[in-house]
């Protein structure tokens, strides 16, 4: 599940650091996730899965990376044998349009390459239509649409070149 991140005013010179979340970040991870996904509850008719995640367990497992002081954005990723799964991306509404989403998506690309993985996969709720405009701009292609319980999901993948980014 992924969240909208508005990049209308992103700055290519944005150099904010993305770092692994520590236990001290767990409350901020929950707060940013809740703020980012809360607007979708009414639209999709259920609580988005990232709001129900075990944030402490994800942080302890090294799956969460954050940016900002205080934290304004985060990604939750999981490495598999053949791809990196982008489980969640969340940008606090106060940081929309500041380049946080772009920075996080570029970090995910770099993380996949660092792990020797040539593909990134993600899915987003079909009712989060903003994402369906954003992800193709970052090289993601739709590969499927499936209903999983109460969630109607659009699945994406991004194939990465093996060369390191310039």
CSV table of C-alpha atoms in Angstrom, one decimal:
chain,number,residue,atom,x,y,z
A,1,UNK,CA,0.0,0.0,0.0
A,2,UNK,CA,1.4,3.4,-0.8
A,3,UNK,CA,0.4,6.9,-0.2
A,4,UNK,CA,0.2,10.0,-2.3
A,5,UNK,CA,3.2,12.3,-2.2
A,6,UNK,CA,2.7,15.5,-4.1
A,7,UNK,CA,5.8,16.5,-6.0
A,8,UNK,CA,4.5,19.6,-7.9
A,9,UNK,CA,7.2,21.9,-6.4
A,10,UNK,CA,10.1,19.5,-5.9
A,11,UNK,CA,13.6,20.8,-6.0
A,12,UNK,CA,16.2,18.7,-7.8
A,13,UNK,CA,18.8,20.1,-5.4
A,14,UNK,CA,16.9,18.7,-2.4
A,15,UNK,CA,19.6,17.0,-0.4
A,16,UNK,CA,17.7,15.8,2.7
A,17,UNK,CA,19.1,12.7,4.2
A,18,UNK,CA,17.2,9.4,4.3
A,19,UNK,CA,18.3,7.2,7.2
A,20,UNK,CA,17.3,3.9,8.9
A,21,UNK,CA,14.7,4.5,11.5
A,22,UNK,CA,15.6,3.7,15.1
A,23,UNK,CA,13.3,2.8,18.1
A,24,UNK,CA,13.2,6.5,19.0
A,25,UNK,CA,11.5,7.1,15.6
A,26,UNK,CA,8.6,4.7,16.1
A,27,UNK,CA,6.1,7.3,17.4
A,28,UNK,CA,7.0,9.6,14.5
A,29,UNK,CA,6.6,6.8,12.0
A,30,UNK,CA,3.1,6.1,13.3
A,31,UNK,CA,2.2,9.8,13.4
A,32,UNK,CA,3.4,10.5,9.8
A,33,UNK,CA,1.8,7.3,8.5
A,34,UNK,CA,-1.5,8.1,10.2
A,35,UNK,CA,-1.5,11.7,8.9
A,36,UNK,CA,-0.6,10.6,5.4
A,37,UNK,CA,-3.2,7.9,5.1
A,38,UNK,CA,-6.1,9.2,7.2
A,39,UNK,CA,-7.7,11.2,4.4
A,40,UNK,CA,-8.2,7.9,2.4
A,41,UNK,CA,-10.3,6.2,5.0
A,42,UNK,CA,-13.5,7.8,3.9
A,43,UNK,CA,-12.7,7.4,0.2
A,44,UNK,CA,-11.8,3.7,0.2
A,45,UNK,CA,-14.2,2.8,3.0
A,46,UNK,CA,-11.6,1.0,5.1
A,47,UNK,CA,-8.6,1.9,7.2
A,48,UNK,CA,-5.5,1.7,4.9
A,49,UNK,CA,-3.2,-1.2,5.9
A,50,UNK,CA,-0.2,1.0,6.7
A,51,UNK,CA,-2.2,2.6,9.5
A,52,UNK,CA,-2.6,-0.8,11.1
A,53,UNK,CA,1.0,-1.9,10.7
A,54,UNK,CA,3.2,-2.9,13.6
A,55,UNK,CA,5.5,0.1,13.3
A,56,UNK,CA,7.8,-1.0,16.1
A,57,UNK,CA,8.3,-4.4,14.5
A,58,UNK,CA,9.0,-2.9,11.1
A,59,UNK,CA,11.5,-0.5,12.6
A,60,UNK,CA,13.2,-3.3,14.6
A,61,UNK,CA,13.4,-5.4,11.4
A,62,UNK,CA,15.3,-2.6,9.6
A,63,UNK,CA,12.5,-2.1,7.1
A,64,UNK,CA,11.8,1.6,7.8
A,65,UNK,CA,13.7,4.6,6.5
A,66,UNK,CA,12.9,8.1,7.4
A,67,UNK,CA,13.7,11.7,6.3
A,68,UNK,CA,13.4,15.0,8.0
A,69,UNK,CA,14.1,16.4,11.5
A,70,UNK,CA,11.4,16.1,12.7
A,71,UNK,CA,10.4,13.1,10.5
A,72,UNK,CA,8.2,14.2,7.6
A,73,UNK,CA,8.5,11.2,5.4
A,74,UNK,CA,9.2,7.5,5.4
A,75,UNK,CA,9.3,4.3,3.4
A,76,UNK,CA,8.8,0.8,4.5
A,77,UNK,CA,10.6,-1.7,2.3
A,78,UNK,CA,11.2,-5.5,2.3
A,79,UNK,CA,13.9,-7.3,0.3
A,80,UNK,CA,13.0,-10.5,-1.5
A,81,UNK,CA,15.2,-12.8,-3.5
A,82,UNK,CA,14.3,-11.1,-6.8
A,83,UNK,CA,12.9,-7.7,-5.9
A,84,UNK,CA,12.5,-4.9,-3.3
A,85,UNK,CA,8.9,-4.5,-2.2
A,86,UNK,CA,7.9,-0.9,-1.4
A,87,UNK,CA,5.3,-1.7,1.3
A,88,UNK,CA,4.5,1.9,2.2
A,89,UNK,CA,5.5,5.5,1.4
A,90,UNK,CA,4.2,8.2,3.6
A,91,UNK,CA,4.7,12.0,3.4
A,92,UNK,CA,3.2,14.2,6.1
A,93,UNK,CA,0.6,16.5,4.5
A,94,UNK,CA,2.6,19.6,5.7
A,95,UNK,CA,5.5,18.4,3.5
A,96,UNK,CA,3.6,17.8,0.3
A,97,UNK,CA,5.2,19.7,-2.6
A,98,UNK,CA,8.6,20.0,-1.0
A,99,UNK,CA,10.5,17.1,-2.7
A,100,UNK,CA,10.2,14.5,0.1
A,101,UNK,CA,8.3,12.0,-2.0
A,102,UNK,CA,10.9,12.3,-4.8
A,103,UNK,CA,13.7,11.9,-2.3
A,104,UNK,CA,12.1,8.8,-0.9
A,105,UNK,CA,11.5,7.2,-4.3
A,106,UNK,CA,15.1,7.8,-5.4
A,107,UNK,CA,16.2,6.3,-2.1
A,108,UNK,CA,14.2,3.2,-2.8
A,109,UNK,CA,15.9,2.9,-6.2
A,110,UNK,CA,19.3,3.3,-4.6
A,111,UNK,CA,18.4,0.7,-1.9
A,112,UNK,CA,17.4,-1.9,-4.4
A,113,UNK,CA,20.6,-1.4,-6.4
A,114,UNK,CA,22.6,-1.6,-3.1
A,115,UNK,CA,21.0,-4.9,-2.4
A,116,UNK,CA,21.7,-6.1,-6.0
A,117,UNK,CA,18.0,-6.2,-6.9
A,118,UNK,CA,16.9,-5.2,-10.3
A,119,UNK,CA,13.2,-4.7,-9.7
A,120,UNK,CA,11.0,-2.8,-7.3
A,121,UNK,CA,7.4,-3.8,-6.7
A,122,UNK,CA,4.6,-1.9,-5.0
A,123,UNK,CA,0.8,-1.7,-4.9
A,124,UNK,CA,-1.6,1.1,-4.2
A,125,UNK,CA,-5.3,1.2,-3.6
A,126,UNK,CA,-7.2,1.8,-6.8
A,127,UNK,CA,-9.1,4.6,-5.0
A,128,UNK,CA,-5.8,6.5,-4.4
A,129,UNK,CA,-5.9,7.7,-8.0
A,130,UNK,CA,-3.3,10.4,-7.3
A,131,UNK,CA,-0.7,7.6,-7.1
A,132,UNK,CA,-1.6,6.3,-10.5
A,133,UNK,CA,-0.4,9.6,-12.0
A,134,UNK,CA,2.8,9.7,-9.9
A,135,UNK,CA,4.3,6.3,-10.2
A,136,UNK,CA,4.5,6.1,-14.0
A,137,UNK,CA,6.5,9.4,-13.9
A,138,UNK,CA,9.1,7.5,-11.8
A,139,UNK,CA,9.4,4.6,-14.2
A,140,UNK,CA,6.8,2.2,-12.7
A,141,UNK,CA,4.4,0.3,-14.9
A,142,UNK,CA,1.1,-1.3,-14.0
A,143,UNK,CA,1.3,-5.1,-14.0
A,144,UNK,CA,-2.0,-6.2,-12.4
A,145,UNK,CA,-5.1,-5.1,-10.6
A,146,UNK,CA,-6.4,-7.5,-8.0
A,147,UNK,CA,-8.9,-7.4,-5.1
A,148,UNK,CA,-7.5,-8.7,-1.8
A,149,UNK,CA,-10.2,-8.8,0.8
A,150,UNK,CA,-11.6,-5.2,1.1
A,151,UNK,CA,-8.7,-3.7,-0.9
A,152,UNK,CA,-8.8,-3.1,-4.7
A,153,UNK,CA,-5.1,-2.8,-5.6
A,154,UNK,CA,-3.2,-1.7,-8.6
A,155,UNK,CA,0.2,-3.5,-8.7
A,156,UNK,CA,3.3,-1.8,-10.2
A,157,UNK,CA,6.9,-2.7,-10.9
A,158,UNK,CA,10.0,-0.8,-11.9
A,159,UNK,CA,12.9,-2.5,-13.6
A,160,UNK,CA,16.2,-1.0,-12.8
A,161,UNK,CA,19.3,-0.9,-14.9
A,162,UNK,CA,22.2,-2.7,-13.4
A,163,UNK,CA,24.4,0.4,-13.7
A,164,UNK,CA,24.8,2.6,-10.6
A,165,UNK,CA,22.9,5.8,-10.8
A,166,UNK,CA,24.9,8.9,-11.9
